[in-house]
Amino acid sequence: MYSIEMAYARMRELQELANRSRAHRPAATQGKRRFGRNGSTAEKR
């Protein structure tokens, strides 16, 4: 069974990977727009 927890963990994995791959870009691409509509979930850790 593919649970919501597994889906959420995968989403976090992909988000971390995306953040790392973005690290070399100019600061202009970082910040508020970084997660789009997922910004609220990104702050909760």
PDB file of N, CA and C in Angstrom:
ATOM      1  N   MET A   1       0.835  -1.203   0.000  1.00  0.00           N
ATOM      2  CA  MET A   1       0.000   0.000   0.000  1.00  0.00           C
ATOM      3  C   MET A   1       0.874   1.259   0.000  1.00  0.00           C
ATOM      4  N   TYR A   2       0.490   2.214  -0.820  1.00  0.00           N
ATOM      5  CA  TYR A   2       1.238   3.466  -0.904  1.00  0.00           C
ATOM      6  C   TYR A   2       0.543   4.508  -0.040  1.00  0.00           C
ATOM      7  N   SER A   3       1.095   4.732   1.139  1.00  0.00           N
ATOM      8  CA  SER A   3       0.433   5.621   2.096  1.00  0.00           C
ATOM      9  C   SER A   3       0.756   7.089   1.841  1.00  0.00           C
ATOM     10  N   ILE A   4      -0.024   7.957   2.451  1.00  0.00           N
ATOM     11  CA  ILE A   4       0.210   9.397   2.330  1.00  0.00           C
ATOM     12  C   ILE A   4       1.554   9.766   2.954  1.00  0.00           C
ATOM     13  N   GLU A   5       1.961   9.017   3.978  1.00  0.00           N
ATOM     14  CA  GLU A   5       3.261   9.274   4.603  1.00  0.00           C
ATOM     15  C   GLU A   5       4.398   9.025   3.614  1.00  0.00           C
ATOM     16  N   MET A   6       4.269   7.944   2.845  1.00  0.00           N
ATOM     17  CA  MET A   6       5.287   7.631   1.847  1.00  0.00           C
ATOM     18  C   MET A   6       5.334   8.706   0.763  1.00  0.00           C
ATOM     19  N   ALA A   7       4.152   9.140   0.343  1.00  0.00           N
ATOM     20  CA  ALA A   7       4.069  10.179  -0.680  1.00  0.00           C
ATOM     21  C   ALA A   7       4.689  11.474  -0.169  1.00  0.00           C
ATOM     22  N   TYR A   8       4.411  11.807   1.096  1.00  0.00           N
ATOM     23  CA  TYR A   8       4.953  13.025   1.686  1.00  0.00           C
ATOM     24  C   TYR A   8       6.474  12.948   1.807  1.00  0.00           C
ATOM     25  N   ALA A   9       6.972  11.782   2.231  1.00  0.00           N
ATOM     26  CA  ALA A   9       8.420  11.591   2.350  1.00  0.00           C
ATOM     27  C   ALA A   9       9.097  11.754   0.990  1.00  0.00           C
ATOM     28  N   ARG A  10       8.479  11.217  -0.050  1.00  0.00           N
ATOM     29  CA  ARG A  10       9.028  11.342  -1.404  1.00  0.00           C
ATOM     30  C   ARG A  10       9.036  12.798  -1.856  1.00  0.00           C
ATOM     31  N   MET A  11       7.953  13.515  -1.532  1.00  0.00           N
ATOM     32  CA  MET A  11       7.876  14.925  -1.881  1.00  0.00           C
ATOM     33  C   MET A  11       8.998  15.710  -1.215  1.00  0.00           C
ATOM     34  N   ARG A  12       9.244  15.406   0.089  1.00  0.00           N
ATOM     35  CA  ARG A  12      10.323  16.081   0.812  1.00  0.00           C
ATOM     36  C   ARG A  12      11.667  15.785   0.156  1.00  0.00           C
ATOM     37  N   GLU A  13      11.879  14.514  -0.219  1.00  0.00           N
ATOM     38  CA  GLU A  13      13.113  14.104  -0.883  1.00  0.00           C
ATOM     39  C   GLU A  13      13.356  14.932  -2.138  1.00  0.00           C
ATOM     40  N   LEU A  14      12.333  15.026  -2.972  1.00  0.00           N
ATOM     41  CA  LEU A  14      12.457  15.770  -4.219  1.00  0.00           C
ATOM     42  C   LEU A  14      12.679  17.253  -3.959  1.00  0.00           C
ATOM     43  N   GLN A  15      12.051  17.776  -2.921  1.00  0.00           N
ATOM     44  CA  GLN A  15      12.234  19.183  -2.585  1.00  0.00           C
ATOM     45  C   GLN A  15      13.667  19.462  -2.146  1.00  0.00           C
ATOM     46  N   GLU A  16      14.216  18.571  -1.306  1.00  0.00           N
ATOM     47  CA  GLU A  16      15.604  18.723  -0.861  1.00  0.00           C
ATOM     48  C   GLU A  16      16.552  18.672  -2.055  1.00  0.00           C
ATOM     49  N   LEU A  17      16.309  17.726  -2.954  1.00  0.00           N
ATOM     50  CA  LEU A  17      17.138  17.594  -4.144  1.00  0.00           C
ATOM     51  C   LEU A  17      17.070  18.856  -4.997  1.00  0.00           C
ATOM     52  N   ALA A  18      15.869  19.388  -5.165  1.00  0.00           N
ATOM     53  CA  ALA A  18      15.690  20.612  -5.947  1.00  0.00           C
ATOM     54  C   ALA A  18      16.415  21.780  -5.294  1.00  0.00           C
ATOM     55  N   ASN A  19      16.349  21.865  -3.973  1.00  0.00           N
ATOM     56  CA  ASN A  19      17.033  22.945  -3.258  1.00  0.00           C
ATOM     57  C   ASN A  19      18.537  22.855  -3.445  1.00  0.00           C
ATOM     58  N   ARG A  20      19.078  21.634  -3.377  1.00  0.00           N
ATOM     59  CA  ARG A  20      20.518  21.460  -3.563  1.00  0.00           C
ATOM     60  C   ARG A  20      20.945  21.817  -4.978  1.00  0.00           C
ATOM     61  N   SER A  21      20.156  21.407  -5.972  1.00  0.00           N
ATOM     62  CA  SER A  21      20.518  21.673  -7.361  1.00  0.00           C
ATOM     63  C   SER A  21      20.405  23.161  -7.688  1.00  0.00           C
ATOM     64  N   ARG A  22      19.612  23.894  -6.893  1.00  0.00           N
ATOM     65  CA  ARG A  22      19.441  25.332  -7.099  1.00  0.00           C
ATOM     66  C   ARG A  22      20.511  26.160  -6.398  1.00  0.00           C
ATOM     67  N   ALA A  23      21.312  25.524  -5.541  1.00  0.00           N
ATOM     68  CA  ALA A  23      22.242  26.258  -4.676  1.00  0.00           C
ATOM     69  C   ALA A  23      23.242  27.109  -5.451  1.00  0.00           C
ATOM     70  N   HIS A  24      23.604  26.698  -6.667  1.00  0.00           N
ATOM     71  CA  HIS A  24      24.617  27.428  -7.424  1.00  0.00           C
ATOM     72  C   HIS A  24      24.067  28.619  -8.189  1.00  0.00           C
ATOM     73  N   ARG A  25      22.739  28.783  -8.183  1.00  0.00           N
ATOM     74  CA  ARG A  25      22.133  29.881  -8.939  1.00  0.00           C
ATOM     75  C   ARG A  25      22.201  31.197  -8.169  1.00  0.00           C
ATOM     76  N   PRO A  26      22.026  32.317  -8.882  1.00  0.00           N
ATOM     77  CA  PRO A  26      22.031  33.641  -8.222  1.00  0.00           C
ATOM     78  C   PRO A  26      20.950  33.750  -7.144  1.00  0.00           C
ATOM     79  N   ALA A  27      21.182  34.595  -6.173  1.00  0.00           N
ATOM     80  CA  ALA A  27      20.266  34.735  -5.039  1.00  0.00           C
ATOM     81  C   ALA A  27      18.875  35.198  -5.477  1.00  0.00           C
ATOM     82  N   ALA A  28      18.783  35.814  -6.652  1.00  0.00           N
ATOM     83  CA  ALA A  28      17.502  36.328  -7.143  1.00  0.00           C
ATOM     84  C   ALA A  28      16.460  35.216  -7.311  1.00  0.00           C
ATOM     85  N   THR A  29      16.929  33.999  -7.591  1.00  0.00           N
ATOM     86  CA  THR A  29      15.993  32.892  -7.791  1.00  0.00           C
ATOM     87  C   THR A  29      15.570  32.260  -6.473  1.00  0.00           C
ATOM     88  N   GLN A  30      16.240  32.620  -5.396  1.00  0.00           N
ATOM     89  CA  GLN A  30      15.913  32.056  -4.077  1.00  0.00           C
ATOM     90  C   GLN A  30      14.831  32.898  -3.398  1.00  0.00           C
ATOM     91  N   GLY A  31      14.427  32.460  -2.208  1.00  0.00           N
ATOM     92  CA  GLY A  31      13.520  33.285  -1.412  1.00  0.00           C
ATOM     93  C   GLY A  31      12.053  32.928  -1.544  1.00  0.00           C
ATOM     94  N   LYS A  32      11.209  33.950  -1.526  1.00  0.00           N
ATOM     95  CA  LYS A  32       9.760  33.763  -1.435  1.00  0.00           C
ATOM     96  C   LYS A  32       9.180  32.801  -2.471  1.00  0.00           C
ATOM     97  N   ARG A  33       9.630  32.903  -3.716  1.00  0.00           N
ATOM     98  CA  ARG A  33       9.016  32.119  -4.788  1.00  0.00           C
ATOM     99  C   ARG A  33       9.486  30.672  -4.808  1.00  0.00           C
ATOM    100  N   ARG A  34      10.475  30.339  -3.996  1.00  0.00           N
ATOM    101  CA  ARG A  34      11.181  29.064  -4.135  1.00  0.00           C
ATOM    102  C   ARG A  34      10.264  27.841  -4.148  1.00  0.00           C
ATOM    103  N   PHE A  35       9.274  27.796  -3.279  1.00  0.00           N
ATOM    104  CA  PHE A  35       8.416  26.613  -3.216  1.00  0.00           C
ATOM    105  C   PHE A  35       7.032  26.842  -3.802  1.00  0.00           C
ATOM    106  N   GLY A  36       6.771  28.053  -4.281  1.00  0.00           N
ATOM    107  CA  GLY A  36       5.444  28.308  -4.835  1.00  0.00           C
ATOM    108  C   GLY A  36       4.372  28.107  -3.778  1.00  0.00           C
ATOM    109  N   ARG A  37       3.357  27.289  -4.101  1.00  0.00           N
ATOM    110  CA  ARG A  37       2.246  27.088  -3.164  1.00  0.00           C
ATOM    111  C   ARG A  37       2.610  26.205  -1.984  1.00  0.00           C
ATOM    112  N   ASN A  38       3.779  25.548  -2.033  1.00  0.00           N
ATOM    113  CA  ASN A  38       4.181  24.678  -0.929  1.00  0.00           C
ATOM    114  C   ASN A  38       5.009  25.422   0.127  1.00  0.00           C
ATOM    115  N   GLY A  39       5.074  26.735   0.027  1.00  0.00           N
ATOM    116  CA  GLY A  39       5.895  27.511   0.940  1.00  0.00           C
ATOM    117  C   GLY A  39       5.586  27.262   2.405  1.00  0.00           C
ATOM    118  N   SER A  40       4.310  27.103   2.730  1.00  0.00           N
ATOM    119  CA  SER A  40       3.930  26.913   4.132  1.00  0.00           C
ATOM    120  C   SER A  40       4.436  25.582   4.680  1.00  0.00           C
ATOM    121  N   THR A  41       4.428  24.540   3.854  1.00  0.00           N
ATOM    122  CA  THR A  41       4.904  23.238   4.330  1.00  0.00           C
ATOM    123  C   THR A  41       6.423  23.240   4.448  1.00  0.00           C
ATOM    124  N   ALA A  42       7.073  24.061   3.635  1.00  0.00           N
ATOM    125  CA  ALA A  42       8.531  24.090   3.643  1.00  0.00           C
ATOM    126  C   ALA A  42       9.081  24.653   4.955  1.00  0.00           C
ATOM    127  N   GLU A  43       8.341  25.569   5.558  1.00  0.00           N
ATOM    128  CA  GLU A  43       8.831  26.192   6.790  1.00  0.00           C
ATOM    129  C   GLU A  43       8.683  25.283   8.008  1.00  0.00           C
ATOM    130  N   LYS A  44       7.721  24.372   7.982  1.00  0.00           N
ATOM    131  CA  LYS A  44       7.455  23.504   9.146  1.00  0.00           C
ATOM    132  C   LYS A  44       8.426  22.338   9.185  1.00  0.00           C
ATOM    133  N   ARG A  45       9.419  22.410  10.065  1.00  0.00           N
ATOM    134  CA  ARG A  45      10.376  21.292  10.150  1.00  0.00           C
ATOM    135  C   ARG A  45      10.614  20.928  11.594  1.00  0.00           C
TER     136      ARG A  45
END
